[in-house]
Amino acid sequence: MDSRAFCEAMANRTHIEAGSGLHLHMHEMAQRALWYTAEINGSYHSPEELRKLFFELIGKECDETFGLFPPFHTDYGLNISLGKHVFINSGCCFQDQGGIEIGDGVLIGHQVVIATLNHDLGMESRGSMTPAPVKIGNGVWIGAHATILPGVSVGDGAVIGAGAVVTKDVPAGTVVLGVPARPVKKIEK
């Protein structure tokens, strides 16, 4: 299996049976992601070097407007897409097998977690997983230590408060806080 076929299966939300070809591919590609993240996180790199390494990790053309403060961790790498003027602060963990789409002008705070896989609930099948993509709109600010769960879409201009656990879609221009995250304010223009 190649990465293109895997990403297509994830876009179709194909169930990943433990031990299947999809599952084995994830583990093989995790080794690639580990190599890149070890390189990113292992020593000082200039902003230009970090951009180059990050875009090799995600398999896309380098964008000069992108910024990253390591460390950064991801399980796959090749199912992340980014807009322009995106900044990812230190300590973030992206579980991107199910797909992470980040719009333009997004600010991601320290130690944010974005998850795109849910394990089966039954003990006998808990090694199996179901993917669901996460979509972050343009101009979103995600506060430190926030967690965004599989299948969530965050609308343009929204703000995710520090420490929030986002379990449901966030409307555009809305501030959400808490565990689970709930709307607390509309952002006035």
mmCIF file of N, CA and C in Angstrom, residues 103-153:
data_model
loop_
_atom_site.group_PDB
_atom_site.id
_atom_site.type_symbol
_atom_site.label_atom_id
_atom_site.label_comp_id
_atom_site.label_asym_id
_atom_site.label_seq_id
_atom_site.Cartn_x
_atom_site.Cartn_y
_atom_site.Cartn_z
ATOM 1 N N GLY A 103 -6.324 25.817 7.798
ATOM 2 C CA GLY A 103 -6.498 26.941 6.888
ATOM 3 C C GLY A 103 -5.427 28.006 7.028
ATOM 4 N N ASP A 104 -5.640 29.124 6.363
ATOM 5 C CA ASP A 104 -4.700 30.254 6.383
ATOM 6 C C ASP A 104 -4.769 30.996 7.712
ATOM 7 N N GLY A 105 -3.614 31.533 8.131
ATOM 8 C CA GLY A 105 -3.564 32.415 9.289
ATOM 9 C C GLY A 105 -3.909 31.764 10.609
ATOM 10 N N VAL A 106 -3.630 30.486 10.756
ATOM 11 C CA VAL A 106 -3.962 29.754 11.980
ATOM 12 C C VAL A 106 -2.791 29.818 12.959
ATOM 13 N N LEU A 107 -3.115 30.078 14.226
ATOM 14 C CA LEU A 107 -2.131 30.076 15.313
ATOM 15 C C LEU A 107 -2.450 28.919 16.238
ATOM 16 N N ILE A 108 -1.468 28.042 16.446
ATOM 17 C CA ILE A 108 -1.656 26.855 17.278
ATOM 18 C C ILE A 108 -0.713 26.958 18.472
ATOM 19 N N GLY A 109 -1.285 27.006 19.677
ATOM 20 C CA GLY A 109 -0.528 27.217 20.901
ATOM 21 C C GLY A 109 0.266 26.008 21.353
ATOM 22 N N HIS A 110 0.992 26.216 22.457
ATOM 23 C CA HIS A 110 1.832 25.169 23.049
ATOM 24 C C HIS A 110 1.031 23.903 23.353
ATOM 25 N N GLN A 111 1.604 22.780 23.044
ATOM 26 C CA GLN A 111 1.131 21.456 23.444
ATOM 27 C C GLN A 111 -0.312 21.159 23.059
ATOM 28 N N VAL A 112 -0.707 21.634 21.899
ATOM 29 C CA VAL A 112 -2.029 21.300 21.360
ATOM 30 C C VAL A 112 -1.987 19.881 20.791
ATOM 31 N N VAL A 113 -3.060 19.132 21.020
ATOM 32 C CA VAL A 113 -3.211 17.780 20.479
ATOM 33 C C VAL A 113 -4.366 17.792 19.485
ATOM 34 N N ILE A 114 -4.111 17.261 18.286
ATOM 35 C CA ILE A 114 -5.166 17.072 17.290
ATOM 36 C C ILE A 114 -5.197 15.585 16.965
ATOM 37 N N ALA A 115 -6.326 14.931 17.272
ATOM 38 C CA ALA A 115 -6.477 13.489 17.083
ATOM 39 C C ALA A 115 -7.475 13.214 15.967
ATOM 40 N N THR A 116 -7.184 12.188 15.161
ATOM 41 C CA THR A 116 -8.073 11.850 14.039
ATOM 42 C C THR A 116 -8.476 10.374 14.008
ATOM 43 N N LEU A 117 -8.164 9.628 15.064
ATOM 44 C CA LEU A 117 -8.521 8.211 15.128
ATOM 45 C C LEU A 117 -9.235 7.906 16.432
ATOM 46 N N ASN A 118 -10.270 7.085 16.358
ATOM 47 C CA ASN A 118 -10.931 6.540 17.548
ATOM 48 C C ASN A 118 -10.745 5.035 17.541
ATOM 49 N N HIS A 119 -10.334 4.480 18.673
ATOM 50 C CA HIS A 119 -10.248 3.027 18.817
ATOM 51 C C HIS A 119 -11.638 2.458 19.051
ATOM 52 N N ASP A 120 -11.832 1.207 18.645
ATOM 53 C CA ASP A 120 -13.081 0.511 18.941
ATOM 54 C C ASP A 120 -13.244 0.413 20.453
ATOM 55 N N LEU A 121 -14.480 0.400 20.919
ATOM 56 C CA LEU A 121 -14.742 0.329 22.354
ATOM 57 C C LEU A 121 -14.618 -1.077 22.921
ATOM 58 N N GLY A 122 -14.988 -2.085 22.142
ATOM 59 C CA GLY A 122 -14.945 -3.457 22.640
ATOM 60 C C GLY A 122 -13.523 -3.916 22.931
ATOM 61 N N MET A 123 -13.334 -4.591 24.062
ATOM 62 C CA MET A 123 -11.983 -5.043 24.436
ATOM 63 C C MET A 123 -11.351 -5.935 23.375
ATOM 64 N N GLU A 124 -12.172 -6.798 22.754
ATOM 65 C CA GLU A 124 -11.635 -7.754 21.781
ATOM 66 C C GLU A 124 -11.147 -7.073 20.511
ATOM 67 N N SER A 125 -11.710 -5.909 20.200
ATOM 68 C CA SER A 125 -11.369 -5.237 18.934
ATOM 69 C C SER A 125 -10.745 -3.859 19.165
ATOM 70 N N ARG A 126 -10.275 -3.582 20.358
ATOM 71 C CA ARG A 126 -9.800 -2.239 20.686
ATOM 72 C C ARG A 126 -8.593 -1.808 19.860
ATOM 73 N N GLY A 127 -7.862 -2.717 19.277
ATOM 74 C CA GLY A 127 -6.743 -2.362 18.409
ATOM 75 C C GLY A 127 -7.183 -1.813 17.063
ATOM 76 N N SER A 128 -8.448 -1.988 16.725
ATOM 77 C CA SER A 128 -8.994 -1.469 15.469
ATOM 78 C C SER A 128 -9.415 -0.018 15.661
ATOM 79 N N MET A 129 -9.442 0.749 14.551
ATOM 80 C CA MET A 129 -9.696 2.182 14.645
ATOM 81 C C MET A 129 -10.588 2.681 13.508
ATOM 82 N N THR A 130 -11.235 3.813 13.768
ATOM 83 C CA THR A 130 -12.014 4.497 12.754
ATOM 84 C C THR A 130 -11.479 5.921 12.615
ATOM 85 N N PRO A 131 -11.107 6.319 11.389
ATOM 86 C CA PRO A 131 -10.590 7.679 11.189
ATOM 87 C C PRO A 131 -11.721 8.686 10.997
ATOM 88 N N ALA A 132 -11.435 9.925 11.374
ATOM 89 C CA ALA A 132 -12.344 11.042 11.098
ATOM 90 C C ALA A 132 -11.487 12.303 11.028
ATOM 91 N N PRO A 133 -11.533 13.030 9.918
ATOM 92 C CA PRO A 133 -10.651 14.180 9.731
ATOM 93 C C PRO A 133 -10.999 15.348 10.646
ATOM 94 N N VAL A 134 -10.002 16.182 10.893
ATOM 95 C CA VAL A 134 -10.180 17.436 11.615
ATOM 96 C C VAL A 134 -9.908 18.561 10.627
ATOM 97 N N LYS A 135 -10.812 19.543 10.601
ATOM 98 C CA LYS A 135 -10.654 20.694 9.711
ATOM 99 C C LYS A 135 -10.644 21.967 10.545
ATOM 100 N N ILE A 136 -9.595 22.760 10.373
ATOM 101 C CA ILE A 136 -9.427 24.020 11.073
ATOM 102 C C ILE A 136 -9.551 25.129 10.027
ATOM 103 N N GLY A 137 -10.501 26.030 10.207
ATOM 104 C CA GLY A 137 -10.745 27.098 9.242
ATOM 105 C C GLY A 137 -9.685 28.180 9.269
ATOM 106 N N ASN A 138 -9.879 29.191 8.464
ATOM 107 C CA ASN A 138 -8.946 30.317 8.371
ATOM 108 C C ASN A 138 -9.028 31.190 9.625
ATOM 109 N N GLY A 139 -7.881 31.736 10.024
ATOM 110 C CA GLY A 139 -7.838 32.704 11.106
ATOM 111 C C GLY A 139 -8.185 32.161 12.479
ATOM 112 N N VAL A 140 -8.061 30.874 12.674
ATOM 113 C CA VAL A 140 -8.383 30.253 13.962
ATOM 114 C C VAL A 140 -7.188 30.390 14.904
ATOM 115 N N TRP A 141 -7.480 30.591 16.192
ATOM 116 C CA TRP A 141 -6.467 30.595 17.239
ATOM 117 C C TRP A 141 -6.811 29.463 18.196
ATOM 118 N N ILE A 142 -5.859 28.547 18.378
ATOM 119 C CA ILE A 142 -6.042 27.410 19.279
ATOM 120 C C ILE A 142 -5.100 27.617 20.464
ATOM 121 N N GLY A 143 -5.663 27.774 21.667
ATOM 122 C CA GLY A 143 -4.887 28.052 22.863
ATOM 123 C C GLY A 143 -4.104 26.843 23.352
ATOM 124 N N ALA A 144 -3.127 27.121 24.201
ATOM 125 C CA ALA A 144 -2.235 26.097 24.752
ATOM 126 C C ALA A 144 -3.008 24.957 25.410
ATOM 127 N N HIS A 145 -2.501 23.756 25.223
ATOM 128 C CA HIS A 145 -3.012 22.534 25.857
ATOM 129 C C HIS A 145 -4.415 22.150 25.420
ATOM 130 N N ALA A 146 -4.939 22.736 24.360
ATOM 131 C CA ALA A 146 -6.253 22.330 23.850
ATOM 132 C C ALA A 146 -6.122 20.977 23.151
ATOM 133 N N THR A 147 -7.213 20.233 23.139
ATOM 134 C CA THR A 147 -7.289 18.950 22.442
ATOM 135 C C THR A 147 -8.488 18.997 21.511
ATOM 136 N N ILE A 148 -8.261 18.649 20.256
ATOM 137 C CA ILE A 148 -9.335 18.602 19.263
ATOM 138 C C ILE A 148 -9.505 17.145 18.849
ATOM 139 N N LEU A 149 -10.710 16.628 19.020
ATOM 140 C CA LEU A 149 -10.973 15.211 18.803
ATOM 141 C C LEU A 149 -11.396 14.914 17.363
ATOM 142 N N PRO A 150 -11.370 13.623 16.977
ATOM 143 C CA PRO A 150 -11.664 13.228 15.608
ATOM 144 C C PRO A 150 -13.016 13.728 15.106
ATOM 145 N N GLY A 151 -13.029 14.153 13.842
ATOM 146 C CA GLY A 151 -14.250 14.543 13.165
ATOM 147 C C GLY A 151 -14.694 15.967 13.389
ATOM 148 N N VAL A 152 -13.935 16.747 14.164
ATOM 149 C CA VAL A 152 -14.326 18.118 14.494
ATOM 150 C C VAL A 152 -13.930 19.071 13.376
ATOM 151 N N SER A 153 -14.815 20.027 13.075
ATOM 152 C CA SER A 153 -14.514 21.146 12.192
ATOM 153 C C SER A 153 -14.584 22.425 13.015
#
